[in-house]
Structures are given as C-alpha cells and as structure tokens.
XYZ file of C-alpha atoms in Angstrom:
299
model
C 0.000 0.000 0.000
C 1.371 3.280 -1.167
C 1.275 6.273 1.502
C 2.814 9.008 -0.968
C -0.432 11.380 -1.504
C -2.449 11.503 1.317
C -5.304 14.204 1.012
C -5.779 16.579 4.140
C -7.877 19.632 4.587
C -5.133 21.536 6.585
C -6.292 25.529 6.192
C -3.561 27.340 3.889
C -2.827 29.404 6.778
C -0.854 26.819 8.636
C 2.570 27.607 10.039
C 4.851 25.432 7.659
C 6.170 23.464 10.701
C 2.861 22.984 11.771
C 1.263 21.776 8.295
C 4.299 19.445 8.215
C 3.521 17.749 11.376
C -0.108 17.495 10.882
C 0.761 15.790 6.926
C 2.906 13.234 8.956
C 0.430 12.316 11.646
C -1.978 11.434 8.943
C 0.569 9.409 6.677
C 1.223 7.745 9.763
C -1.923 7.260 11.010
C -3.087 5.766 7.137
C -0.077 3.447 8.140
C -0.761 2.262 11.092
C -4.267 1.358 10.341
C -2.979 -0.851 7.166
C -0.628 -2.555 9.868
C -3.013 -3.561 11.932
C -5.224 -5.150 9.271
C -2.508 -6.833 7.925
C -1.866 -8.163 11.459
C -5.155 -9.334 12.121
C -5.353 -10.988 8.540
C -2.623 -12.569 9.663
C -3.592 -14.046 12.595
C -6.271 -15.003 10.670
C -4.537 -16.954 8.387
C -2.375 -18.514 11.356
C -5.854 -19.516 13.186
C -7.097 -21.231 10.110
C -3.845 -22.986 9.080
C -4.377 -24.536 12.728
C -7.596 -25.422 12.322
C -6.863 -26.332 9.132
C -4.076 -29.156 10.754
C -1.046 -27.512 9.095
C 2.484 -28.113 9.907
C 4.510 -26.355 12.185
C 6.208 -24.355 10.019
C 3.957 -22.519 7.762
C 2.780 -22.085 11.253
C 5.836 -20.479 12.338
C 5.863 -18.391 9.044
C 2.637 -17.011 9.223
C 3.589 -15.933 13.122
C 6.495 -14.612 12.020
C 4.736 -12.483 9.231
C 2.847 -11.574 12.515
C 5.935 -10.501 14.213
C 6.712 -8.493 11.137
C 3.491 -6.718 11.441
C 3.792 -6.098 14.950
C 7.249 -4.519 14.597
C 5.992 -2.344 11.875
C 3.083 -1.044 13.984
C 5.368 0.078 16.539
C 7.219 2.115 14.197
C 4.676 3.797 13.493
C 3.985 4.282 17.369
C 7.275 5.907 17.166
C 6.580 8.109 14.579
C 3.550 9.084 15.996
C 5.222 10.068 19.426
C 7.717 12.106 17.473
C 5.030 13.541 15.356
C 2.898 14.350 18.650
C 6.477 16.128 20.047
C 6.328 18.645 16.673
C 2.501 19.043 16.608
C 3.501 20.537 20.618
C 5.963 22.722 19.138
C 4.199 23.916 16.197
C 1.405 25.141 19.156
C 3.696 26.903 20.786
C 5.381 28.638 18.100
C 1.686 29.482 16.913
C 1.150 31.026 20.321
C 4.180 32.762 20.525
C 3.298 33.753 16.955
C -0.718 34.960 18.216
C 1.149 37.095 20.981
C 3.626 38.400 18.610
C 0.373 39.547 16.497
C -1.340 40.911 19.425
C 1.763 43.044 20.494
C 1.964 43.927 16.080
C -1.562 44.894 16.438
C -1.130 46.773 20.160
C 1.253 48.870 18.414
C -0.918 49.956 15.353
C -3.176 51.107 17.396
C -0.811 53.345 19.041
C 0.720 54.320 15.855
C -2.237 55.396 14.840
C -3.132 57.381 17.859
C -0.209 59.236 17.332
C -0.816 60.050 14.066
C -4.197 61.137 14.557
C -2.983 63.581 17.317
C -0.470 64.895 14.926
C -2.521 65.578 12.117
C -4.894 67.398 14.816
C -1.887 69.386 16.135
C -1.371 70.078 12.437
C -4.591 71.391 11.721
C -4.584 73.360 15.009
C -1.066 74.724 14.000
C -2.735 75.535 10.864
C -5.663 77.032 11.669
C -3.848 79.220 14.129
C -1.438 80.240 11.320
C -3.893 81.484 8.985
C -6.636 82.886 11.731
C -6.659 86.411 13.787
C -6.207 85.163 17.662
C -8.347 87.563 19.093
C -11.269 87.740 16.797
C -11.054 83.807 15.374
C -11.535 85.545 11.753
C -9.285 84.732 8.778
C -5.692 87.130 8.605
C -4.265 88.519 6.135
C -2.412 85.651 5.151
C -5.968 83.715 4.272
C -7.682 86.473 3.376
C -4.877 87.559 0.395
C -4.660 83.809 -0.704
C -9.088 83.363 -1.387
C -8.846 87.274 -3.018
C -6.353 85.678 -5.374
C -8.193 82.612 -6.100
C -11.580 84.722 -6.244
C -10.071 87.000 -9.015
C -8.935 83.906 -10.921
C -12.915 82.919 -10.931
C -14.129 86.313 -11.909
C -11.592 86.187 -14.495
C -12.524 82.985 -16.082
C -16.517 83.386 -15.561
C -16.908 86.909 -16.068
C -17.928 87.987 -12.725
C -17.183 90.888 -10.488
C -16.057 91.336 -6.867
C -15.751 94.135 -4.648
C -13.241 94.531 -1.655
C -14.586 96.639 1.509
C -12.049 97.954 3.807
C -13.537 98.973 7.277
C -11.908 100.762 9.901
C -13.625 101.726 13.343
C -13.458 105.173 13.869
C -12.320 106.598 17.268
C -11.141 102.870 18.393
C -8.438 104.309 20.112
C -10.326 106.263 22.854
C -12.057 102.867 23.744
C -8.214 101.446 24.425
C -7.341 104.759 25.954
C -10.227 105.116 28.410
C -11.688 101.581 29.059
C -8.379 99.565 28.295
C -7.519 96.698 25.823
C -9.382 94.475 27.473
C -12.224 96.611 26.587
C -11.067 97.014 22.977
C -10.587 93.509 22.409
C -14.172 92.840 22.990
C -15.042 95.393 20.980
C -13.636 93.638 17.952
C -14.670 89.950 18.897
C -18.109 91.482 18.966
C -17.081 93.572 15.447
C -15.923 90.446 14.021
C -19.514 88.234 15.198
C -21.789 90.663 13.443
C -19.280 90.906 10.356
C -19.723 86.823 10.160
C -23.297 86.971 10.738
C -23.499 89.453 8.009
C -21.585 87.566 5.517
C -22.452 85.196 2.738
C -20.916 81.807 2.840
C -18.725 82.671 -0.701
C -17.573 85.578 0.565
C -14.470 86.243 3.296
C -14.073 88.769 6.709
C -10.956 89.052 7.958
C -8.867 91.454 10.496
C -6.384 93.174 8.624
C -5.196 94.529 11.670
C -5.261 97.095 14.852
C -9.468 98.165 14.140
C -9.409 97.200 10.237
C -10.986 94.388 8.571
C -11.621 93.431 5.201
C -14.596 92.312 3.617
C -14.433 89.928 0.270
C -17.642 89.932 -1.924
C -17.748 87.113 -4.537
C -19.787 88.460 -7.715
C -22.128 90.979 -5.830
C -24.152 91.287 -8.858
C -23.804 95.423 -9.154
C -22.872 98.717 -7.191
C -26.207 99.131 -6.384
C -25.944 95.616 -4.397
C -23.055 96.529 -2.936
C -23.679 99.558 -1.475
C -26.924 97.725 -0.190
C -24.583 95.477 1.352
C -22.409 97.894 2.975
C -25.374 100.155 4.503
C -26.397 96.966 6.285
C -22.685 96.601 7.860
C -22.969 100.449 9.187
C -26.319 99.486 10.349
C -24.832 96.048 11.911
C -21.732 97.816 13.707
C -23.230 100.889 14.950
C -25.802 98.879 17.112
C -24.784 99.499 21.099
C -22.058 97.237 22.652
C -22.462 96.329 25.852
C -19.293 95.100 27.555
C -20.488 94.012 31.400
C -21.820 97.757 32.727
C -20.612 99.547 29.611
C -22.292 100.636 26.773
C -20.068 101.718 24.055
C -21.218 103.134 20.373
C -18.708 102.260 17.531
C -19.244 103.269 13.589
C -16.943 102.062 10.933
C -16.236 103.605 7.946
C -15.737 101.748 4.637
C -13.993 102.132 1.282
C -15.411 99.913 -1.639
C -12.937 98.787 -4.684
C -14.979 96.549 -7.715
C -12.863 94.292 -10.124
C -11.704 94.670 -12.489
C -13.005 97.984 -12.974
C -10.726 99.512 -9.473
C -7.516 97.059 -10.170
C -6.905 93.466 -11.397
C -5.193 92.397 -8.669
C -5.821 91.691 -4.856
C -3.284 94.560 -4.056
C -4.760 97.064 -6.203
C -8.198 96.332 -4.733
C -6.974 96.604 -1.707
C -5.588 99.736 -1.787
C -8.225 101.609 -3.804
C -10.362 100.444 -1.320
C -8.021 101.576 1.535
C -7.923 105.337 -0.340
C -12.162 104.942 -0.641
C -12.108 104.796 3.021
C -10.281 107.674 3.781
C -13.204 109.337 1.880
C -15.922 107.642 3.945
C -14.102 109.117 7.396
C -13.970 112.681 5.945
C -17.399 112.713 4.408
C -21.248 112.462 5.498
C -21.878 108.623 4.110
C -19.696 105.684 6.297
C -18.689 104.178 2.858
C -17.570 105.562 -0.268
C -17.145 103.543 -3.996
C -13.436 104.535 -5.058
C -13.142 106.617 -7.756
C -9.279 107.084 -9.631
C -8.387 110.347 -8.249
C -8.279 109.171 -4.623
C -5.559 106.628 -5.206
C -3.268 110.276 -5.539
C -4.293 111.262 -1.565
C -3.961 108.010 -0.638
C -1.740 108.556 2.461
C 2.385 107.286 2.380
C-alpha cells in the first residue's frame, strides 16, 4: 500500500512546521491502520492454518509475518510520538506567533493614535497660522490667498467682486479710556456681526489694529453693494455692551470693484483703503473709489 499522496484539509494558513507535522500524523496514522489489518489478517490466516491441521512451520511463518506486522506497527507508534512532540511545538510557536500579532496589532493602534494627534496638532497649528487670535476671523495671510483665487474665478466666468475695507473710527479712545481688554471685545463682537453678516462665498478678515476686510464674490452690481455695505454700518453701529458699559462704535468703509478699481488683490486693496479715507472725511460711512483718490492716498 502506497502512503505518498495523502489528502488533508489543513487551512492554507498553517505555520509550515505545523502543516508538516499534521501531513505526517496522517501518513502515519493511514499506516498504522494498514498494519493492523494486515496483522489481524494474519492471525487469521495462522488460526485457520491450525484449524486447518497444518504443519509447524507454515505455522511459524505465518507468526512470524505476525511478528513483522507487529514490529511495523510500533514504528509507526514511534513516529507518531515524534510527530505528537512537533505538533507541541508547532502550538507553541503558533502562540508565541498569536502574541507576537497581538503586540503587532497593540502597536498599530498606538501608531495610529499618534498620528491622529499629529494631524490634529497640524490642523490646530494651521488654523492658528492662517486665523486672527483675538477675533477667530481669517488674517491677512488667508484672506490675500481666497482674493487671489476669487479673481482667478471672476476672471474665467466673467464675474465681479468688490473689496470693503472697514476701519472703526475713534477705536483708540475705547483702548485709551476703558483699556484693551475693553477694545478687544469690541472687535470679537465687530468680528460676530461681520460673520453673521456675511455670505458663505464671501471672506471677513482682520487686517489689523481696528481694520478688517470684507471679500464679496460676484455681488451682482454697485447698487448691491452699497446695499450690502449700509447693512454693515447698520450692523456695527448697534450698542455694545461690555459688562456695565455701553459703548457706540461706527466704521467707515472704502469699496474697490474688479476689475473695474484694479486686477489684482493689491490694487483692490488699496483703492479700497484710499475709498475709506473718503468715507471718514465725508457724510456717508462708505464711499465707492473713484481714480483720483488713489493720488491722496496717504504714504
């Protein structure tokens, strides 16, 4: 009887050692099994040649056949009891391989923990980068960077924008006589209504000191956004209260319109800057630029 294939269902995921021992116990299971019918056919066949009245020595053979069988069948006991010693090892090294996993998978987790925080810590670092820290609105830096994308847009779809540049006038005597912890408030609670005010496509941010700027994506007309602009006077000049004090703040506000007032984000700016200057000397709290002012703009 031929033991060279013996079919087994082992899973493919096996350790190697493992999938060897398991192949052997079965070859030498098949093995033993043949033995031991041979050994009972045997004695058998030794029984019957008794019965049978046969001579001593084909008695004696067929015994010794026996024998044969016998010794054959403990071979396989031996093979079994070293195959038994592996299958013991391959468990172990599979456990020792399980914990290995379990650490592996212990420290993905953490890996990934860590990366998680950075990326937060990288957003936060971010964020605070391109944010005002007193008034949470966009700086410069942000602001500058979506005018320049914005102009790109009106550029390619025709639009128009319009840059507003407020500054709060006599901000100063609320630092001078109520203190900075006064002003501060004054511009978080500048920089709420300013949010409230605005349209999700369009961008507040502080440019600095009491000035903000005021991005507005394709306004559809001066008429609009002047419209626009009396509701931020309107907005601002509403009474602050800051705990027992009630403090009155107006801004004033220059308007610049692309590409008509410049065809970039600094020439917006600035026009808009010089417009403003108008607004504060003037009966209206905004002003449209017109060419001229860019000559008094102040050094």
């Amino acid at each position: 009887m031929s033991f060279d294939r013996i079919h087994t269902s082992i899973p493919a995921d096996t350790p190697f050692a493992l999938q060897v021992a398991l192949e052997t116990s079965q070859v030498v299971k098949a093995k033993a099994e043949a033995c031991a019918d041979e050994l009972a056919s045997a004695n058998s066949r030794v029984k019957q040649k008794i019965a049978d009245g046969a001579t001593m020595l084909s008695a004696h053979k067929a015994l010794a056949h026996s024998q044969a069988v016998e010794t054959t069948v403990q071979e396989c006991a031996d093979d079994l009891t070293s195959v038994t010693k592996t299958l013991v090892e391959g468990i172990d090294d599979l456990e020792q391989t399980e914990i290995a996993l379990m650490h592996s998978h212990k420290a993905l987790a953490q890996s990934e923990a860590a990366l998680t925080v950075a990326l937060e810590g990288e957003k936060q670092a971010t964020l605070r980068a391109l944010h005002d820290p007193t008034t949470g609105l966009p700086n410069r830096v942000l602001f500058d960077d979506r005018l320049a994308h914005a102009i790109a847009l009106a550029e390619r779809h025709g639009w128009t924008l319009a840059v507003m540049f407020l500054d709060l006038d006599r901000f100063k005597s609320v630092n001078d006589v109520h203190g900075h912890a006064a002003g501060d408030s004054v511009l978080k609670e500048v920089a709420r209504r300013l949010s409230l005010n605005c349209r999700d496509e369009d961008t507040v941010c502080r440019n600095g000191g009491d000035e903000f700027l005021y991005l507005l994506m394709n306004p559809q007309g001066s008429e609009n956004i002047e419209r626009i602009a009396g509701s931020v006077v309107k907005n601002i000049a509403q009474p602050i209260q800051i705990a027992d004090l009630q403090l009155f703040i107006e801004p004033s506000i220059g308007i610049a319109v692309y590409p008509g007032d410049g065809m970039s984000g600094e020439q917006l700016i600035n026009n808009a800057d010089a417009a403003m200057y108008r607004a504060k000397k003037g009966m209206s709290r905004y002003a449209l630029f017109c060419a001229r002012e860019a000559e008094t703009l102040p050094a």
